[in-house]
Amino acid sequence: MCPYRFVWTIPELNVYWGQCLLAAVTIAKSVEYAFNKEGMLKVGETRPGEMKVKGKGVANGQIHPAVRRGNHYIPSGLYDAIELMHTLRGLQWKFGRGVHIPKPTRPLERDKFLQATLVSFIQNCLLVDFLESAIKLFPGVGSPMGGSMFYPDLQPFWRYTVSTLIHMLTGSAILSGFGMVYDLVTLIAVGCFDSSPSSWPPVTDHPWCADSMHALWSKHWHQLLRQTFLVLGGYPGKWLAGDLGMLFGTFIASGLFHECAMYSMGRGFDHTVSLFFTMQGPILVLERVWRKVTGRRVGGLFGRLWVYSILFLWAQLMVNAWHRRGLGGGMVITIPQPCQAAIPSNRA
């Protein structure tokens, strides 16, 4: 309960509601590990540390085989325990079967991989700095106390133009933030703990190229919290109502996960966020009905417009619920940054 019991005394630091996200992920991991009778096995293991006899393959093409580490200065058992504590997508682990893994975009040779990751980290840091500073220019939205991005004193055209701009800046900042944190963790894991570069594929797979909501959530968006949502909502939902219950339970868990984390900002609940994620279940069912009726998958130009209409129009209500509670006024990067110094933020 520490994430909810204690608060940051500096309002700008209150954006670190990520501590509540971490708490929920840790709870989900603990529940899954405790109830898994066979233990947490790697791909190809029959018991912890015991591999299958060669020749017995696996049927699932999405299984990610184990990779070799380099210097082995960390005992394998200790390394596996550390990896299991921190892994989210479950690469090389049985629970990670079926997870979509984007193709590598960096050289897999260790030194070149670290160089490319360092460059990517710096680029993402600068981009987050710029986007965060730009968001703080907007009155209310850029304040730690928060404010609506739908300015009532503007004419409708300009009101929704401004809200769309803030929405796009926020989405871009979130994606860049994913990349920044992922690059930092990658540098530590590969550079300090001898992890294999192939264990660190891209965190997202070109989300703006998704031409259906099914493709977005299953492939293009990050899969870091997939197992968390399955444990907290998907598996209980399947027990209650089969595959449909699993679908709805997963997205209900996602909605509550995001909203309960934002609750730590001390500004109460706003279930606009929960509703947005919960409605992704019916949306995916709708896409399945479309395929049954027409014989064609949602895709192509119209599929992409369908995705954009949800992400750029409907999702604005969700992002506004975040900004009204001070998300845009928080400090993502606490050390001095070029844009933070050059652009005066608006904290009115």
Short mmCIF file of C-alpha atoms in Angstrom, two decimals:
data_model
loop_
_atom_site.label_atom_id
_atom_site.label_comp_id
_atom_site.label_asym_id
_atom_site.label_seq_id
_atom_site.Cartn_x
_atom_site.Cartn_y
_atom_site.Cartn_z
CA MET A 1 0.00 0.00 0.00
CA CYS A 2 3.04 2.30 0.10
CA PRO A 3 2.33 3.77 -3.37
CA TYR A 4 -1.04 5.04 -2.08
CA ARG A 5 -0.11 5.76 1.54
CA PHE A 6 2.83 8.08 0.87
CA VAL A 7 2.95 11.03 -1.53
CA TRP A 8 5.66 13.13 -3.10
CA THR A 9 5.99 16.44 -1.27
CA ILE A 10 7.07 18.20 -4.48
CA PRO A 11 3.94 18.40 -6.72
CA GLU A 12 5.95 18.16 -9.94
CA LEU A 13 7.25 14.74 -8.86
CA ASN A 14 3.74 13.36 -8.45
CA VAL A 15 3.93 12.07 -12.01
CA TYR A 16 5.74 9.10 -10.58
CA TRP A 17 2.46 7.27 -10.29
CA GLY A 18 4.50 4.66 -12.12
CA GLN A 19 5.32 3.31 -8.65
CA CYS A 20 1.69 2.15 -8.46
CA LEU A 21 2.01 0.49 -11.86
CA LEU A 22 5.06 -1.35 -10.55
CA ALA A 23 3.16 -2.46 -7.46
CA ALA A 24 0.34 -3.94 -9.59
CA VAL A 25 2.81 -5.72 -11.87
CA THR A 26 4.62 -7.18 -8.85
CA ILE A 27 1.34 -8.42 -7.36
CA ALA A 28 0.40 -10.09 -10.67
CA LYS A 29 3.81 -11.76 -10.89
CA SER A 30 3.55 -13.02 -7.32
CA VAL A 31 0.09 -14.48 -7.92
CA GLU A 32 1.13 -16.22 -11.13
CA TYR A 33 4.35 -17.63 -9.71
CA ALA A 34 2.61 -18.85 -6.54
CA PHE A 35 -0.13 -20.77 -8.37
CA ASN A 36 2.06 -22.30 -11.09
CA LYS A 37 2.48 -25.89 -9.89
CA GLU A 38 5.25 -26.85 -12.33
CA GLY A 39 7.31 -23.78 -11.53
CA MET A 40 8.38 -21.07 -13.94
CA LEU A 41 10.01 -22.98 -16.77
CA LYS A 42 12.10 -21.82 -19.67
CA VAL A 43 11.30 -22.91 -23.20
CA GLY A 44 12.44 -26.52 -23.56
CA GLU A 45 12.56 -27.29 -19.83
CA THR A 46 10.63 -30.13 -18.19
CA ARG A 47 11.66 -29.07 -14.70
CA PRO A 48 13.65 -26.03 -13.54
CA GLY A 49 17.14 -26.50 -14.95
CA GLU A 50 16.30 -29.71 -16.84
CA MET A 51 15.98 -29.51 -20.62
CA LYS A 52 13.86 -31.73 -22.87
CA VAL A 53 15.45 -34.50 -24.88
CA LYS A 54 16.59 -33.22 -28.27
CA GLY A 55 14.21 -33.83 -31.12
CA LYS A 56 11.04 -32.96 -29.26
CA GLY A 57 10.08 -29.72 -30.89
CA VAL A 58 7.39 -27.24 -30.02
CA ALA A 59 4.31 -26.57 -32.09
CA ASN A 60 3.88 -22.90 -31.32
CA GLY A 61 5.82 -20.82 -33.82
CA GLN A 62 5.79 -17.85 -31.46
CA ILE A 63 8.02 -19.55 -28.89
CA HIS A 64 11.32 -17.74 -28.40
CA PRO A 65 14.24 -20.13 -27.83
CA ALA A 66 16.81 -19.61 -25.12
CA VAL A 67 19.88 -17.59 -26.06
CA ARG A 68 23.42 -17.94 -24.81
CA ARG A 69 25.02 -15.32 -22.62
CA GLY A 70 28.58 -14.18 -23.00
CA ASN A 71 30.97 -14.20 -20.04
CA HIS A 72 28.82 -16.14 -17.55
CA TYR A 73 30.34 -14.34 -14.55
CA ILE A 74 26.89 -14.44 -12.89
CA PRO A 75 25.83 -17.97 -11.83
CA SER A 76 23.10 -19.22 -14.15
CA GLY A 77 20.63 -19.94 -11.35
CA LEU A 78 21.02 -16.45 -9.88
CA TYR A 79 20.80 -14.89 -13.34
CA ASP A 80 17.59 -16.80 -14.12
CA ALA A 81 16.07 -15.68 -10.81
CA ILE A 82 16.93 -12.03 -11.51
CA GLU A 83 15.60 -12.31 -15.06
CA LEU A 84 12.36 -13.91 -13.89
CA MET A 85 11.84 -11.12 -11.36
CA HIS A 86 12.16 -8.45 -14.02
CA THR A 87 11.04 -9.95 -17.33
CA LEU A 88 7.70 -8.72 -18.65
CA ARG A 89 7.35 -10.26 -22.10
CA GLY A 90 8.80 -13.57 -20.95
CA LEU A 91 11.22 -14.13 -23.81
CA GLN A 92 12.72 -17.63 -23.44
CA TRP A 93 10.12 -18.49 -20.78
CA LYS A 94 7.06 -20.71 -21.27
CA PHE A 95 4.65 -18.03 -20.09
CA GLY A 96 5.87 -15.82 -22.93
CA ARG A 97 4.59 -18.15 -25.65
CA GLY A 98 2.52 -16.32 -28.24
CA VAL A 99 3.89 -12.86 -27.48
CA HIS A 100 4.65 -10.90 -30.64
CA ILE A 101 8.30 -9.85 -30.73
CA PRO A 102 9.31 -7.12 -33.22
CA LYS A 103 12.23 -7.76 -35.54
CA PRO A 104 15.60 -6.43 -34.32
CA THR A 105 16.48 -2.93 -35.50
CA ARG A 106 19.96 -2.81 -33.94
CA PRO A 107 23.11 -4.85 -34.63
CA LEU A 108 23.24 -7.95 -32.43
CA GLU A 109 27.02 -7.78 -31.96
CA ARG A 110 27.44 -6.64 -28.35
CA ASP A 111 29.60 -3.52 -28.74
CA LYS A 112 27.68 -2.21 -31.76
CA PHE A 113 24.40 -3.02 -30.01
CA LEU A 114 25.42 -0.99 -26.97
CA GLN A 115 26.50 1.93 -29.17
CA ALA A 116 23.20 1.92 -31.07
CA THR A 117 21.23 1.68 -27.82
CA LEU A 118 23.15 4.58 -26.30
CA VAL A 119 22.42 6.75 -29.34
CA SER A 120 18.74 5.76 -29.17
CA PHE A 121 18.65 6.57 -25.45
CA ILE A 122 20.08 10.06 -26.01
CA GLN A 123 17.65 10.70 -28.87
CA ASN A 124 14.67 9.61 -26.78
CA CYS A 125 15.84 11.72 -23.82
CA LEU A 126 16.00 14.81 -26.01
CA LEU A 127 12.65 14.04 -27.61
CA VAL A 128 10.94 13.51 -24.23
CA ASP A 129 12.50 16.76 -23.01
CA PHE A 130 11.12 18.67 -26.00
CA LEU A 131 7.65 17.12 -25.86
CA GLU A 132 7.36 17.50 -22.09
CA SER A 133 8.41 21.14 -22.30
CA ALA A 134 5.95 21.79 -25.14
CA ILE A 135 3.05 20.30 -23.15
CA LYS A 136 3.90 22.55 -20.20
CA LEU A 137 3.33 25.64 -22.37
CA PHE A 138 -0.43 25.07 -22.33
CA PRO A 139 -2.28 26.81 -19.47
CA GLY A 140 -3.74 24.42 -16.92
CA VAL A 141 -2.50 21.34 -18.73
CA GLY A 142 1.09 22.30 -17.91
CA SER A 143 0.33 22.82 -14.22
CA PRO A 144 0.91 20.19 -11.50
CA MET A 145 -2.69 20.80 -10.41
CA GLY A 146 -3.89 19.97 -13.90
CA GLY A 147 -6.47 21.40 -16.26
CA SER A 148 -8.65 20.43 -19.20
CA MET A 149 -7.16 20.44 -22.67
CA PHE A 150 -10.59 21.44 -24.03
CA TYR A 151 -10.43 25.22 -23.55
CA PRO A 152 -14.05 26.50 -23.30
CA ASP A 153 -13.16 30.08 -24.28
CA LEU A 154 -12.02 28.97 -27.76
CA GLN A 155 -14.28 28.51 -30.76
CA PRO A 156 -15.09 24.82 -31.41
CA PHE A 157 -12.70 24.53 -34.37
CA TRP A 158 -9.74 25.93 -32.45
CA ARG A 159 -10.75 24.18 -29.23
CA TYR A 160 -10.52 20.75 -30.83
CA THR A 161 -7.47 21.68 -32.90
CA VAL A 162 -5.62 22.59 -29.71
CA SER A 163 -6.87 19.49 -27.88
CA THR A 164 -5.74 17.29 -30.79
CA LEU A 165 -2.30 18.92 -30.72
CA ILE A 166 -1.97 18.33 -26.97
CA HIS A 167 -3.23 14.78 -27.46
CA MET A 168 -0.62 14.05 -30.14
CA LEU A 169 2.17 15.60 -28.06
CA THR A 170 1.12 13.45 -25.11
CA GLY A 171 0.98 10.24 -27.15
CA SER A 172 4.36 10.95 -28.70
CA ALA A 173 5.83 11.70 -25.27
CA ILE A 174 4.50 8.39 -23.93
CA LEU A 175 6.04 6.44 -26.81
CA SER A 176 9.35 8.28 -26.47
CA GLY A 177 9.24 7.68 -22.73
CA PHE A 178 8.80 3.96 -23.32
CA GLY A 179 11.82 4.02 -25.59
CA MET A 180 13.93 6.08 -23.18
CA VAL A 181 13.32 3.84 -20.16
CA TYR A 182 13.64 0.66 -22.22
CA ASP A 183 16.96 1.85 -23.68
CA LEU A 184 18.28 2.65 -20.20
CA VAL A 185 17.31 -0.76 -18.82
CA THR A 186 18.79 -2.41 -21.92
CA LEU A 187 22.11 -0.63 -21.42
CA ILE A 188 22.25 -1.81 -17.81
CA ALA A 189 21.20 -5.38 -18.59
CA VAL A 190 23.54 -5.91 -21.54
CA GLY A 191 26.39 -3.68 -20.39
CA CYS A 192 26.49 -4.64 -16.71
CA PHE A 193 24.72 -7.98 -16.35
CA ASP A 194 25.88 -9.77 -19.49
CA SER A 195 22.40 -10.15 -20.98
CA SER A 196 22.25 -11.13 -24.64
CA PRO A 197 21.38 -8.35 -27.15
CA SER A 198 18.86 -10.70 -28.76
CA SER A 199 16.93 -10.66 -25.48
CA TRP A 200 16.19 -6.95 -26.02
CA PRO A 201 14.14 -6.53 -29.21
CA PRO A 202 12.27 -3.24 -29.85
CA VAL A 203 9.61 -2.39 -27.29
CA THR A 204 6.98 -1.44 -29.91
CA ASP A 205 6.44 -2.39 -33.55
CA HIS A 206 5.47 0.77 -35.47
CA PRO A 207 2.10 1.40 -33.76
CA TRP A 208 1.14 4.10 -36.27
CA CYS A 209 1.11 1.43 -38.99
CA ALA A 210 -1.65 -0.65 -37.36
CA ASP A 211 -4.66 -1.11 -39.66
CA SER A 212 -6.97 -2.74 -37.10
CA MET A 213 -7.39 -2.53 -33.36
CA HIS A 214 -6.62 -6.24 -33.14
CA ALA A 215 -3.30 -5.67 -34.87
CA LEU A 216 -2.57 -2.66 -32.66
CA TRP A 217 -3.09 -4.42 -29.34
CA SER A 218 -1.66 -7.81 -30.32
CA LYS A 219 1.41 -6.72 -32.32
CA HIS A 220 2.11 -3.03 -32.79
CA TRP A 221 1.67 -1.74 -29.24
CA HIS A 222 4.06 -2.81 -26.49
CA GLN A 223 3.41 -6.21 -24.92
CA LEU A 224 5.09 -5.42 -21.60
CA LEU A 225 1.90 -5.65 -19.55
CA ARG A 226 0.23 -8.49 -21.43
CA GLN A 227 0.86 -11.08 -18.73
CA THR A 228 -0.17 -8.68 -15.97
CA PHE A 229 -3.57 -8.12 -17.57
CA LEU A 230 -4.04 -11.83 -18.22
CA VAL A 231 -3.34 -12.71 -14.59
CA LEU A 232 -5.44 -9.90 -13.09
CA GLY A 233 -8.37 -10.15 -15.50
CA GLY A 234 -7.95 -12.50 -18.44
CA TYR A 235 -7.59 -15.81 -16.61
CA PRO A 236 -10.39 -15.09 -14.08
CA GLY A 237 -12.58 -13.97 -16.99
CA LYS A 238 -11.91 -17.19 -18.86
CA TRP A 239 -12.84 -19.21 -15.78
CA LEU A 240 -16.15 -17.33 -15.59
CA ALA A 241 -17.11 -16.99 -19.26
CA GLY A 242 -14.68 -18.77 -21.57
CA ASP A 243 -12.77 -17.01 -24.33
CA LEU A 244 -15.13 -14.03 -24.42
CA GLY A 245 -14.69 -13.60 -20.69
CA MET A 246 -10.94 -13.74 -21.13
CA LEU A 247 -11.06 -10.97 -23.75
CA PHE A 248 -13.26 -8.69 -21.67
CA GLY A 249 -11.45 -9.52 -18.44
CA THR A 250 -8.08 -8.61 -19.94
CA PHE A 251 -9.21 -5.15 -21.02
CA ILE A 252 -11.15 -4.50 -17.82
CA ALA A 253 -7.94 -5.25 -15.92
CA SER A 254 -6.08 -2.89 -18.25
CA GLY A 255 -8.55 -0.08 -17.59
CA LEU A 256 -8.48 -0.51 -13.82
CA PHE A 257 -4.69 -0.84 -13.91
CA HIS A 258 -4.25 2.53 -15.61
CA GLU A 259 -6.90 4.26 -13.50
CA CYS A 260 -5.79 2.90 -10.13
CA ALA A 261 -2.28 4.11 -10.90
CA MET A 262 -3.53 7.61 -11.75
CA TYR A 263 -5.53 7.59 -8.49
CA SER A 264 -2.22 7.98 -6.65
CA MET A 265 -2.05 11.53 -8.01
CA GLY A 266 -4.51 12.37 -5.25
CA ARG A 267 -7.18 13.75 -7.56
CA GLY A 268 -9.77 10.99 -7.25
CA PHE A 269 -11.12 8.48 -9.77
CA ASP A 270 -12.19 9.25 -13.33
CA HIS A 271 -13.48 6.11 -14.99
CA THR A 272 -13.21 7.67 -18.44
CA VAL A 273 -9.85 5.91 -18.54
CA SER A 274 -11.28 2.58 -17.39
CA LEU A 275 -14.10 2.86 -19.92
CA PHE A 276 -11.73 3.51 -22.83
CA PHE A 277 -9.75 0.33 -22.22
CA THR A 278 -12.80 -1.75 -21.29
CA MET A 279 -14.47 -0.82 -24.57
CA GLN A 280 -11.57 -2.30 -26.52
CA GLY A 281 -13.13 -5.72 -25.86
CA PRO A 282 -16.40 -4.91 -27.70
CA ILE A 283 -14.37 -3.18 -30.42
CA LEU A 284 -12.38 -6.37 -31.08
CA VAL A 285 -15.62 -8.37 -31.08
CA LEU A 286 -16.98 -5.89 -33.64
CA GLU A 287 -13.95 -6.48 -35.85
CA ARG A 288 -14.50 -10.23 -35.57
CA VAL A 289 -18.18 -9.80 -36.55
CA TRP A 290 -17.08 -7.72 -39.56
CA ARG A 291 -14.81 -10.55 -40.67
CA LYS A 292 -17.60 -13.13 -40.24
CA VAL A 293 -20.12 -11.06 -42.21
CA THR A 294 -17.89 -9.79 -45.02
CA GLY A 295 -15.28 -12.54 -45.16
CA ARG A 296 -12.53 -9.91 -44.95
CA ARG A 297 -10.39 -8.74 -42.07
CA VAL A 298 -10.42 -5.12 -41.00
CA GLY A 299 -7.40 -3.61 -42.75
CA GLY A 300 -6.05 -1.39 -45.48
CA LEU A 301 -6.73 2.34 -45.68
CA PHE A 302 -10.16 2.14 -44.07
CA GLY A 303 -8.78 -0.04 -41.30
CA ARG A 304 -6.11 2.52 -40.55
CA LEU A 305 -8.70 5.32 -40.53
CA TRP A 306 -10.74 3.20 -38.11
CA VAL A 307 -7.72 2.89 -35.79
CA TYR A 308 -6.91 6.60 -36.05
CA SER A 309 -10.51 7.58 -35.29
CA ILE A 310 -10.27 5.69 -31.99
CA LEU A 311 -6.75 6.83 -31.10
CA PHE A 312 -7.06 10.48 -32.14
CA LEU A 313 -10.72 11.21 -31.35
CA TRP A 314 -12.14 8.94 -28.67
CA ALA A 315 -8.86 8.58 -26.79
CA GLN A 316 -8.78 12.36 -26.27
CA LEU A 317 -11.31 11.92 -23.45
CA MET A 318 -8.94 9.52 -21.71
CA VAL A 319 -5.91 11.78 -22.11
CA ASN A 320 -7.94 14.76 -20.91
CA ALA A 321 -8.84 12.79 -17.76
CA TRP A 322 -5.11 12.39 -17.12
CA HIS A 323 -4.27 16.03 -17.75
CA ARG A 324 -7.07 17.29 -15.51
CA ARG A 325 -5.30 15.50 -12.66
CA GLY A 326 -1.87 16.95 -13.32
CA LEU A 327 -0.11 14.49 -15.60
CA GLY A 328 1.17 17.22 -17.94
CA GLY A 329 2.60 19.25 -15.06
CA GLY A 330 4.79 16.46 -13.73
CA MET A 331 8.52 16.16 -14.30
CA VAL A 332 9.43 13.12 -16.37
CA ILE A 333 13.16 13.92 -16.40
CA THR A 334 14.31 15.50 -13.14
CA ILE A 335 17.86 16.41 -14.18
CA PRO A 336 18.40 19.67 -16.15
CA GLN A 337 17.53 19.35 -19.84
CA PRO A 338 18.10 21.75 -22.79
CA CYS A 339 14.43 22.41 -23.57
CA GLN A 340 13.47 22.74 -19.91
CA ALA A 341 15.97 25.56 -19.63
CA ALA A 342 15.13 27.21 -22.97
CA ILE A 343 11.31 27.00 -22.93
CA PRO A 344 9.52 28.72 -20.02
CA SER A 345 6.86 26.34 -18.71
CA ASN A 346 3.35 27.50 -17.86
CA ARG A 347 2.40 26.50 -14.33
CA ALA A 348 -0.59 28.75 -13.90
#
